[in-house]
Tab-separated table of C-alpha atoms in Angstrom:
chain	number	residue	atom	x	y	z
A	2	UNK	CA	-141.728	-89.012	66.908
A	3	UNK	CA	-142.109	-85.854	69.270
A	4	UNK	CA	-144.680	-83.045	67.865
A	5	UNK	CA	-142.680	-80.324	66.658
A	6	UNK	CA	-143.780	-76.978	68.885
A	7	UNK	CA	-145.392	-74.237	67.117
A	8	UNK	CA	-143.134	-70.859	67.403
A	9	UNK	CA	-143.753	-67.202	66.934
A	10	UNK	CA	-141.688	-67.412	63.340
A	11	UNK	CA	-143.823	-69.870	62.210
A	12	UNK	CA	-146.910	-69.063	63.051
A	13	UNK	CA	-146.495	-65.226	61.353
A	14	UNK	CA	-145.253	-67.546	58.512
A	15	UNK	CA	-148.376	-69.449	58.740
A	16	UNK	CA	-150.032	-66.082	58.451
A	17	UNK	CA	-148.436	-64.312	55.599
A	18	UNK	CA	-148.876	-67.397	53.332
A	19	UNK	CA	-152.227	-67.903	54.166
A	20	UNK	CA	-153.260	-64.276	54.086
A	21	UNK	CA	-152.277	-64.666	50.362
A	22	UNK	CA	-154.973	-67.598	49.741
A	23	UNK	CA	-158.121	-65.678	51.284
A	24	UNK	CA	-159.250	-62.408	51.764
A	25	UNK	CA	-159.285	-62.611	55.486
A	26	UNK	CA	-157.484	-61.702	58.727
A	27	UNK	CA	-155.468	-64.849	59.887
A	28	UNK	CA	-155.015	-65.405	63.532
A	29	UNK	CA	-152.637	-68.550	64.269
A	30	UNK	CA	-152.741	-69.767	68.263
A	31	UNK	CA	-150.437	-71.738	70.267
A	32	UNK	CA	-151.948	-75.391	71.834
A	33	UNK	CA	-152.792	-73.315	74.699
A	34	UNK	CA	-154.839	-71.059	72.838
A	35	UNK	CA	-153.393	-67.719	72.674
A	36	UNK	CA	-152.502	-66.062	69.279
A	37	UNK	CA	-148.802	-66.118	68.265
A	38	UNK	CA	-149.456	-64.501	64.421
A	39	UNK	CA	-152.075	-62.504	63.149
A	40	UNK	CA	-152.633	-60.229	60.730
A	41	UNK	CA	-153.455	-58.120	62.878
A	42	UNK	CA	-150.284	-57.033	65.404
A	43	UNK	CA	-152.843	-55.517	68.300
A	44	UNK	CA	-154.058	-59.194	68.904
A	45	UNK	CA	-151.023	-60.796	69.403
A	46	UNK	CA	-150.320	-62.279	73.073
A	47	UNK	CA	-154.408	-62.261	73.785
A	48	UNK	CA	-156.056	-65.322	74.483
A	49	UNK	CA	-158.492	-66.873	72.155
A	50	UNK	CA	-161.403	-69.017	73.401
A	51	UNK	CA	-162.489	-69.847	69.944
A	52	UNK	CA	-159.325	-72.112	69.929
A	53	UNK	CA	-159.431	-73.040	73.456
A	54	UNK	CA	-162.723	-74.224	72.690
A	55	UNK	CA	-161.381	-76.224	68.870
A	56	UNK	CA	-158.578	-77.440	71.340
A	57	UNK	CA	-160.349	-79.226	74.024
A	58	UNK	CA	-162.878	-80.215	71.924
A	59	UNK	CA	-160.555	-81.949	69.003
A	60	UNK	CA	-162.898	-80.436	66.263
A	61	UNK	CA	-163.426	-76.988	63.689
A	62	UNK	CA	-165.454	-74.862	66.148
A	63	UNK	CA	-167.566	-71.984	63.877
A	64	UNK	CA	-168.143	-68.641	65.473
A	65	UNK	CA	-170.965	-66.587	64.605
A	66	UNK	CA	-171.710	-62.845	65.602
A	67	UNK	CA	-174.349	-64.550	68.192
A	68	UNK	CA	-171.397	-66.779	69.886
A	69	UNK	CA	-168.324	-64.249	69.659
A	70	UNK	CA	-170.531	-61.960	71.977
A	71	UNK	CA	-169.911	-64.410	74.852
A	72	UNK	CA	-166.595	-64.974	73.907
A	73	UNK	CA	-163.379	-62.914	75.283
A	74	UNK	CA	-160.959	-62.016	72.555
A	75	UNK	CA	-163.064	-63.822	70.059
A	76	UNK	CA	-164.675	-62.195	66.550
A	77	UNK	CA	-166.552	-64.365	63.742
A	78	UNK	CA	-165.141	-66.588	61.914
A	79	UNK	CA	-163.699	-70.367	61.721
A	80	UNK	CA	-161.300	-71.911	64.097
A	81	UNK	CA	-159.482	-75.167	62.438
A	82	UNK	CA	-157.139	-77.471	64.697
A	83	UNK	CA	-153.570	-77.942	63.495
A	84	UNK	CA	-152.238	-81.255	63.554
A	85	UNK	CA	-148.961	-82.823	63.507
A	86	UNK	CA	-149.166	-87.164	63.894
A	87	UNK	CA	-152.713	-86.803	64.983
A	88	UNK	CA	-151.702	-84.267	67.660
A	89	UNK	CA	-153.166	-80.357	68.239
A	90	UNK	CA	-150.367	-78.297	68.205
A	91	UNK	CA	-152.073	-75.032	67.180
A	92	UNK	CA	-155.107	-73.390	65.743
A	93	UNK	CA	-155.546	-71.396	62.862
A	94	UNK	CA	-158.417	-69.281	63.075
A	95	UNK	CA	-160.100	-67.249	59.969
A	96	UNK	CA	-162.019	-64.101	60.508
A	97	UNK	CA	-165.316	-63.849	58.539
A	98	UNK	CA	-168.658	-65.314	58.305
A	99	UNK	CA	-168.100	-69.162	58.982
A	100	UNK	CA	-170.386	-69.958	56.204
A	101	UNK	CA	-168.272	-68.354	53.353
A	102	UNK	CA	-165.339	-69.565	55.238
A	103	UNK	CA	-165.877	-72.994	55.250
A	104	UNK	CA	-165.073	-73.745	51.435
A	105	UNK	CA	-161.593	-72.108	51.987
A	106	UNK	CA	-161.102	-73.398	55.744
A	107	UNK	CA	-159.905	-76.730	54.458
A	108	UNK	CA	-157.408	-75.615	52.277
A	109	UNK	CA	-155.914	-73.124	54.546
A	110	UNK	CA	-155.470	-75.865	57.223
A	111	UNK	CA	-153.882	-77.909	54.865
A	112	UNK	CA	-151.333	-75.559	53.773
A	113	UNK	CA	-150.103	-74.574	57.596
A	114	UNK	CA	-150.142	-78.022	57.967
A	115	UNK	CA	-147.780	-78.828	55.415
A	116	UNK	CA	-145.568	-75.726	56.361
A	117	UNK	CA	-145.872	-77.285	60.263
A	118	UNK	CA	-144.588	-80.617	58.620
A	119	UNK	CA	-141.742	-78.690	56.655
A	120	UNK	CA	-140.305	-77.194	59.341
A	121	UNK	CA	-140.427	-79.822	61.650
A	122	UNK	CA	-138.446	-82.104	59.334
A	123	UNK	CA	-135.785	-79.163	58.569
A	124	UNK	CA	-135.567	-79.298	62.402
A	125	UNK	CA	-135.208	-82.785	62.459
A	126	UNK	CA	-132.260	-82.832	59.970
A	127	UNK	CA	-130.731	-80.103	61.978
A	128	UNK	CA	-130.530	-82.050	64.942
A	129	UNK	CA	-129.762	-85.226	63.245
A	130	UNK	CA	-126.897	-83.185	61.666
A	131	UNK	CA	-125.680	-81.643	64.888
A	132	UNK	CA	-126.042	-85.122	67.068
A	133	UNK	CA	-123.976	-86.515	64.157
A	134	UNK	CA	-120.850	-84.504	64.561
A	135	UNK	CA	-121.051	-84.573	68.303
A	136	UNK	CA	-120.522	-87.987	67.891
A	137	UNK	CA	-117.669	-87.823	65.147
A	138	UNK	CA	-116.187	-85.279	68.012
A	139	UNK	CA	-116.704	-88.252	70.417
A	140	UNK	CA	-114.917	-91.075	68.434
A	141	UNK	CA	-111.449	-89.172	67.806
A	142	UNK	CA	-111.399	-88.608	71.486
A	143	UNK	CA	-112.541	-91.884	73.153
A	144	UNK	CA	-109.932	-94.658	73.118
A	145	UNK	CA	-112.680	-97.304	73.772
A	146	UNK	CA	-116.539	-97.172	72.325
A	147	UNK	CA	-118.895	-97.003	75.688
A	148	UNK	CA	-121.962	-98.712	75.322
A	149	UNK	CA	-123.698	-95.791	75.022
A	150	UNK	CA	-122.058	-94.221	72.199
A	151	UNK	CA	-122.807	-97.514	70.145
A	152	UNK	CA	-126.278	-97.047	71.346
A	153	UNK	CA	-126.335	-93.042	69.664
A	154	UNK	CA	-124.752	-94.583	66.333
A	155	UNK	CA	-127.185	-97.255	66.278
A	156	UNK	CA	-130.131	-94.633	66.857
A	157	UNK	CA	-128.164	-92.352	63.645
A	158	UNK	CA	-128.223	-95.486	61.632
A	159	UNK	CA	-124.023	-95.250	61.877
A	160	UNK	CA	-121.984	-98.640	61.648
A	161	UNK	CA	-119.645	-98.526	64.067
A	162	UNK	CA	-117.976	-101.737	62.955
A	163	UNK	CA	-117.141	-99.958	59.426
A	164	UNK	CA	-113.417	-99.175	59.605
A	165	UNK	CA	-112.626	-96.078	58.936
A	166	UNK	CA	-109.439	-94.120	58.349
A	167	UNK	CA	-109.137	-90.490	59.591
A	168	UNK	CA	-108.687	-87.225	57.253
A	169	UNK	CA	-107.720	-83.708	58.776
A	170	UNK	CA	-108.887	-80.730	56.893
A	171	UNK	CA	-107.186	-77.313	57.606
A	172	UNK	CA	-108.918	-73.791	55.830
A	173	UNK	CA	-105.846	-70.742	55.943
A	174	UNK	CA	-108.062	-68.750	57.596
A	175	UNK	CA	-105.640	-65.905	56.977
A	176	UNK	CA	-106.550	-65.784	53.675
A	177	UNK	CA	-110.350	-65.135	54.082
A	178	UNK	CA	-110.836	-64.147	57.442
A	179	UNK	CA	-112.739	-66.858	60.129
A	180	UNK	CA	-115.955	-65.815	59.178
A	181	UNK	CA	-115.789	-66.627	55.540
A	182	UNK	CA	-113.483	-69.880	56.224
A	183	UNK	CA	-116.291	-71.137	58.488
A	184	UNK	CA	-118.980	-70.651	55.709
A	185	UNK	CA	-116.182	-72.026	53.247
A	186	UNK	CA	-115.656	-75.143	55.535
A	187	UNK	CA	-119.627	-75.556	55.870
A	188	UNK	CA	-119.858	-75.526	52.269
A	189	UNK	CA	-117.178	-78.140	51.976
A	190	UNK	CA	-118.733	-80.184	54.407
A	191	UNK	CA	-121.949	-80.402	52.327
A	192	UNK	CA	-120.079	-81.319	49.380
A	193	UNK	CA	-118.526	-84.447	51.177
A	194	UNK	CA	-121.763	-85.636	52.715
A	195	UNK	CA	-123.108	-87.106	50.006
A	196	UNK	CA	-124.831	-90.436	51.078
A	197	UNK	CA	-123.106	-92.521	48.254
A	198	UNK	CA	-119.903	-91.661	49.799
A	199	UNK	CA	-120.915	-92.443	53.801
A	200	UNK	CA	-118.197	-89.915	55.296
A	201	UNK	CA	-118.506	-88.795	58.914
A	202	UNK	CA	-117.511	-85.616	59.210
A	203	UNK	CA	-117.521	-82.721	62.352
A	204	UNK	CA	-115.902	-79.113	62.105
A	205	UNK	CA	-113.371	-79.579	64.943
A	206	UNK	CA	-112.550	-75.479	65.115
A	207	UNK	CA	-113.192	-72.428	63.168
A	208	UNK	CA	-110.279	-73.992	60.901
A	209	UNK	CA	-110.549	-77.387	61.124
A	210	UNK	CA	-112.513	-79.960	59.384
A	211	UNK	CA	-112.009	-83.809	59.956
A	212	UNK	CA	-113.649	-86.550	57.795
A	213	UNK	CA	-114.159	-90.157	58.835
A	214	UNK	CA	-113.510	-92.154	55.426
A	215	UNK	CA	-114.409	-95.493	54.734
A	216	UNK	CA	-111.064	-97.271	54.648
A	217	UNK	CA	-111.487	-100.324	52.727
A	218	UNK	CA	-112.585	-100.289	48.981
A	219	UNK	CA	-115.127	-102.450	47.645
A	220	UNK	CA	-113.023	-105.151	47.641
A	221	UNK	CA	-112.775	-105.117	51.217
A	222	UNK	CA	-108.987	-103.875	50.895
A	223	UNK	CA	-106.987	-100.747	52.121
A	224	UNK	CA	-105.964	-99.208	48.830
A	225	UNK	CA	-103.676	-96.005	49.966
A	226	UNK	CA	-103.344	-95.414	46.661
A	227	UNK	CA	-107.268	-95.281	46.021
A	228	UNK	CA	-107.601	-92.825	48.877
A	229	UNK	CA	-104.602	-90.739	47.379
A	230	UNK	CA	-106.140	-90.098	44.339
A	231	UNK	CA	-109.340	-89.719	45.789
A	232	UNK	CA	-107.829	-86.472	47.612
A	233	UNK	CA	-105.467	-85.686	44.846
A	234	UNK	CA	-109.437	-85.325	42.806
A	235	UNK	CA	-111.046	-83.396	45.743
A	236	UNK	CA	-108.091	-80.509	46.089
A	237	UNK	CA	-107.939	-79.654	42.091
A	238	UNK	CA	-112.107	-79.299	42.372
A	239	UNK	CA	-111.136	-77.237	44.693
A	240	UNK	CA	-108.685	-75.668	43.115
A	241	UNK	CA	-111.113	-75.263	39.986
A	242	UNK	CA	-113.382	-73.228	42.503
A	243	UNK	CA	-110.561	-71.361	43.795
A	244	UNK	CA	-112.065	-70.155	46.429
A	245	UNK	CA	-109.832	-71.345	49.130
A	246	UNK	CA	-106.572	-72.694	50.257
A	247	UNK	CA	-107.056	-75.744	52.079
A	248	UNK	CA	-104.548	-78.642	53.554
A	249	UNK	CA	-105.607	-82.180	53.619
A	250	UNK	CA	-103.705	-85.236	55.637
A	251	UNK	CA	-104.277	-88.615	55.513
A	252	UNK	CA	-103.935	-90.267	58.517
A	253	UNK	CA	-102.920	-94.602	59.444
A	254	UNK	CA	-105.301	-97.108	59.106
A	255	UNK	CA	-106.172	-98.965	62.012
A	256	UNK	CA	-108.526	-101.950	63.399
A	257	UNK	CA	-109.773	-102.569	66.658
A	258	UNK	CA	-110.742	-100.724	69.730
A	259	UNK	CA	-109.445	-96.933	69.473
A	260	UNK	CA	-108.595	-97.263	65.958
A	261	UNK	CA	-110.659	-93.687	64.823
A	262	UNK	CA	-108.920	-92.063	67.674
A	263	UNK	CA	-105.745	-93.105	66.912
A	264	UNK	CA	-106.340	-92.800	62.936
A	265	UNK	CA	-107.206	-89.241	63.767
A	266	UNK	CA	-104.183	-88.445	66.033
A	267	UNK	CA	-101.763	-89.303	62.922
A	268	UNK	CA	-103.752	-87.361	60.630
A	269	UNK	CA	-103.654	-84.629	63.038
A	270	UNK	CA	-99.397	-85.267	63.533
A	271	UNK	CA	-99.240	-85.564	59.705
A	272	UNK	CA	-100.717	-82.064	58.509
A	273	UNK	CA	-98.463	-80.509	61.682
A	274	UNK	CA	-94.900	-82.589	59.913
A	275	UNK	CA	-96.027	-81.483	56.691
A	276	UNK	CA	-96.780	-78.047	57.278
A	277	UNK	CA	-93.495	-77.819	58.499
A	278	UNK	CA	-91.804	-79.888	56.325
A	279	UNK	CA	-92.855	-79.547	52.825
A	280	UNK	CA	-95.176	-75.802	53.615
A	281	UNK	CA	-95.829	-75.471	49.633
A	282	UNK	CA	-97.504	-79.152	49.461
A	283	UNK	CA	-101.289	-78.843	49.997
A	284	UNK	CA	-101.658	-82.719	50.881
A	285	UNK	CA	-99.931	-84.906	53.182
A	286	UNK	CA	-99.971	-88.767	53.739
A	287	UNK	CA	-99.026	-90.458	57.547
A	288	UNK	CA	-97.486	-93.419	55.068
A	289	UNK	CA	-95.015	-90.560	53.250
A	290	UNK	CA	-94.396	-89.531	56.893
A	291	UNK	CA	-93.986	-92.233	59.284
A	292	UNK	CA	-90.743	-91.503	61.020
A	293	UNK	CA	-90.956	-87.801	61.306
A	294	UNK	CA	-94.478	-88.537	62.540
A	295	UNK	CA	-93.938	-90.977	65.430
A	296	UNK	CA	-91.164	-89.269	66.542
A	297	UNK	CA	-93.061	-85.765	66.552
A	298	UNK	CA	-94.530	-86.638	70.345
A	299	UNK	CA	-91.144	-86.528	71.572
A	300	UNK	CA	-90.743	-82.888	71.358
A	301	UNK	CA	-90.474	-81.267	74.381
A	302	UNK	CA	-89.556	-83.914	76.193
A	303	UNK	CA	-86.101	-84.862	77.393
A	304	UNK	CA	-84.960	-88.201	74.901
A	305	UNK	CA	-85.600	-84.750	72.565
A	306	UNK	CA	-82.967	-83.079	73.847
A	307	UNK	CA	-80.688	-85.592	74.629
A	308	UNK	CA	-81.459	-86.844	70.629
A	309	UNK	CA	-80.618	-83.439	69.070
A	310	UNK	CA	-77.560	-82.589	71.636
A	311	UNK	CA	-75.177	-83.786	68.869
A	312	UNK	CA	-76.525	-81.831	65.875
A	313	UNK	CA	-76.774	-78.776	68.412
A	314	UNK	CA	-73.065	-79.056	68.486
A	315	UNK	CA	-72.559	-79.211	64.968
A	316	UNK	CA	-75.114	-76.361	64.387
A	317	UNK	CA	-72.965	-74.540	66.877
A	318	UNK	CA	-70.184	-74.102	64.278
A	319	UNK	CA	-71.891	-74.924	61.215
A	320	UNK	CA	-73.172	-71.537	60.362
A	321	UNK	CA	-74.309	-71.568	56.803
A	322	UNK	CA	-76.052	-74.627	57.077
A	323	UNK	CA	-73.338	-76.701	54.756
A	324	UNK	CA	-72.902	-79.519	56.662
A	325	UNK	CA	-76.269	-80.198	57.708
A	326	UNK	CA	-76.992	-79.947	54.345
A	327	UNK	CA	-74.313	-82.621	53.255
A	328	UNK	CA	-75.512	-85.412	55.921
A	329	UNK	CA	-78.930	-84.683	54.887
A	330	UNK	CA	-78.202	-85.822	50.952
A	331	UNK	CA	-75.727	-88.758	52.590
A	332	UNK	CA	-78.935	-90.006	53.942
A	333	UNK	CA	-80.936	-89.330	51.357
A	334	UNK	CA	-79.052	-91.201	48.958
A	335	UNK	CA	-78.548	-94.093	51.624
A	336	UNK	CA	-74.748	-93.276	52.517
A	337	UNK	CA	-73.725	-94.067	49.311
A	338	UNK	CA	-70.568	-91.529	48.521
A	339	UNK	CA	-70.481	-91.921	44.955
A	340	UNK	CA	-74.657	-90.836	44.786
A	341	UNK	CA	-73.702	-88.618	47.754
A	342	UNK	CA	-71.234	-86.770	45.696
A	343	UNK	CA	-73.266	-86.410	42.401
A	344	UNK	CA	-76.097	-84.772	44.207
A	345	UNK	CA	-74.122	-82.496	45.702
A	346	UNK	CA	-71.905	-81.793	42.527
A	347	UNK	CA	-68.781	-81.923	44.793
A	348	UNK	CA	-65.535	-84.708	44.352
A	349	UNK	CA	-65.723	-87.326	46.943
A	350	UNK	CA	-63.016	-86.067	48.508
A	351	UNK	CA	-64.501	-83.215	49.508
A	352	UNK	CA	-67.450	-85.086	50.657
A	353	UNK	CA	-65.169	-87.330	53.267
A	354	UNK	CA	-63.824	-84.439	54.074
A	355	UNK	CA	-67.301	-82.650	55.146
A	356	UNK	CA	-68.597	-86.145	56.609
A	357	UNK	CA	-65.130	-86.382	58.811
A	358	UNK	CA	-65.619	-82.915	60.125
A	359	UNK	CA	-68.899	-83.937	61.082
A	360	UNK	CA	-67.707	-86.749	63.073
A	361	UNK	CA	-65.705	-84.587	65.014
A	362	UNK	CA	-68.411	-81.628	66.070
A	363	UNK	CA	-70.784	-83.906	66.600
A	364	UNK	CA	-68.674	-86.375	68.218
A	365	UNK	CA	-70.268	-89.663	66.557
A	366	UNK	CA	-68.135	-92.041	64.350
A	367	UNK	CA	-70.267	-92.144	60.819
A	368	UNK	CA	-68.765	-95.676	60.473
A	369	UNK	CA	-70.901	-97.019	63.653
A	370	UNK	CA	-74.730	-97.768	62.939
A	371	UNK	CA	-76.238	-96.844	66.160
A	372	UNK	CA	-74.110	-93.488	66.045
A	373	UNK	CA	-75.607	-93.102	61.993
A	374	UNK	CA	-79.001	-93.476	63.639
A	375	UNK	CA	-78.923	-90.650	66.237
A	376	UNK	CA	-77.703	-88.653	63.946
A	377	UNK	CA	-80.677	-89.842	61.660
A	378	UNK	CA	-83.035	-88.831	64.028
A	379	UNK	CA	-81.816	-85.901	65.785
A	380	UNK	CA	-81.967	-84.764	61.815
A	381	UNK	CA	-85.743	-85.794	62.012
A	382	UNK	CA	-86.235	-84.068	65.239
A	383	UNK	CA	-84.639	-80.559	63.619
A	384	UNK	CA	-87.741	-78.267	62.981
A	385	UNK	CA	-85.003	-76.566	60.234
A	386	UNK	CA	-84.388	-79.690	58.806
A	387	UNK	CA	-86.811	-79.222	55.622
């Protein structure tokens, strides 16, 4: 494990704690010997041959009034090696008479120590934290794991042969300003690290969150229901907090080489259907969604157009939305008249009447399947269709 390097921050750090312990000035020097925190602020920057001397010797060098004569920058006192996994980094040197100083020399080495130890593992979760998500960022993306990303995994202690399904979480930013949605999301990302539940997770933007789930229970099953719940749980604690309005989607499961990527590109398709679909909802599931879904990447394209040409006729004329409205419940009550009618509170009569007049805008006999089916989709494909 690399030494962690001795900074300006931590070395005045260094000094203010240890200036607590003894009644002397505190000088703390880089492993090149020149001081980098002091109680005093006129000797920072100057080199220090005490600790020059403690470096390249590996040893406590004491400094009497005799020595520090024929020493630049030096005064009397104690000069202690800092060590991190056997190696110098530093020195910390005590101003006095090294006799007196001695008793308390240990301790204060030991204490800077500890703080050089604190800080380097802080900065080692840091980084493990940030090389994390930069791989979580990686595995949406890539369609195929390089050898190299397995190799980073491996190195994070991350099983890439877990399967894992993909969850998208989106912060209304609109509510709290970026700022606070970005501490909110950090916060939230905290709460869903928690080893015992083994989630990947990466902030995507300054809005979105997405969490790499375990997919099978301990069965070794897919339970969508078990992951539901699980969700349903996480959005009334947040609620509880109310704090902040957040969307969650669920994406597909999938196996095999891709299958994050393409878990996360449903997920992704599912909160953008049912934000537009169902806007009040706060969670959305791929499995609630699948048609709308896979058809969503064929906006903008031209089957689109050609798809939604017949309802774009019958919009033409249908201005307050009545008709639509009618072949909407026809499908949702599987084109049975009788359920058709009910829903509608209308007599069926009335209902063939609306579904004939919709054969003849759109120009698609209701009685044919494949005719049904365009009109099925181009329904789908209608970003007013709710």
């Amino acid at each position: 494990m690399s030494a962690y390097h001795l900074d300006a921050k931590l070395a005045q750090q260094i000094v203010a704690r240890t200036m607590q312990i003894i009644d002397s000035n505190v000088n703390v020097m880089d492993g090149r010997g020149r001081i980098i925190g002091s109680g005093d602020d006129q000797r920072l920057g100057e080199l220090h041959e005490g600790a020059l001397l403690a470096i390249s010797q590996e040893r406590i060098v004491d400094i009497d009034e005799g020595v520090a004569r024929h020493l630049h920058g030096v005064r009397p006192g104690i000069n202690l090696p800092l060590r991190i996994d056997g190696l110098i980094v530093g020195v910390i040197g005590l101003t006095g008479n090294p006799a007196q100083l001695r008793q308390y020399g240990e301790l204060v080495c030991m204490t800077a120590e500890m703080m050089l130890e604190q800080a380097r593992l802080l900065h080692m979760l840091a980084q493990d934290s940030r090389l994390r998500e930069e791989l979580v960022l990686n595995l949406i993306r890539v369609d195929e794991l390089s050898p190299a990303l397995m190799e980073w995994a491996q190195r994070l202690g991350i099983d890439l042969n877990r399967p894992r399904v993909a969850a998208v979480v989106e912060v209304d930013s609109g509510q709290l300003g970026v700022d606070s949605a970005m501490a909110e999301l950090q916060q939230l990302q905290t709460l869903l690290t928690t080893p015992e539940r083994d989630n990947l997770i990466a902030i995507v933007s300054l809005t979105e969150m997405v969490v790499l789930k375990p997919a099978l229970n301990s069965y070794d099953r897919w339970d969508a229901d078990g992951h539901r719940q699980r969700i349903d749980h996480l959005l009334s604690r947040m609620t509880e907090t109310g704090r902040l309005r957040v969307r969650i989607s669920l994406g597909n499961f999938f196996t095999g080489p891709g299958s994050i990527a393409r878990s996360y590109r449903t997920a992704r398709t599912t909160m953008t259907v049912g934000k537009q679909r169902m806007p009040e909802q706060r969670c959305y599931f791929y499995q609630d969604l699948i048609l709308p879904v896979l058809l969503d990447s064929l906006r903008g394209g031209w089957q689109a157009d050609e798809l939604v040409r017949p309802l774009a006729r019958l919009k033409a004329t249908d201005n307050n939305g009545l008709l639509r409205r009618t072949l909407a419940s026809w499908f949702h009550n599987n084109v049975q008249p009788t359920a058709t009618s009910k829903a509608l509170y209308i007599h069926r009569n009335t209902l063939e009447y609306r579904l004939n007049r919709i054969s003849e805008l759109t120009g698609l006999d209701l009685g044919n399947f494949d005719d049904r089916l365009l009109l099925y989709v181009a329904l789908q494909l209608d970003n007013d269709h709710g």
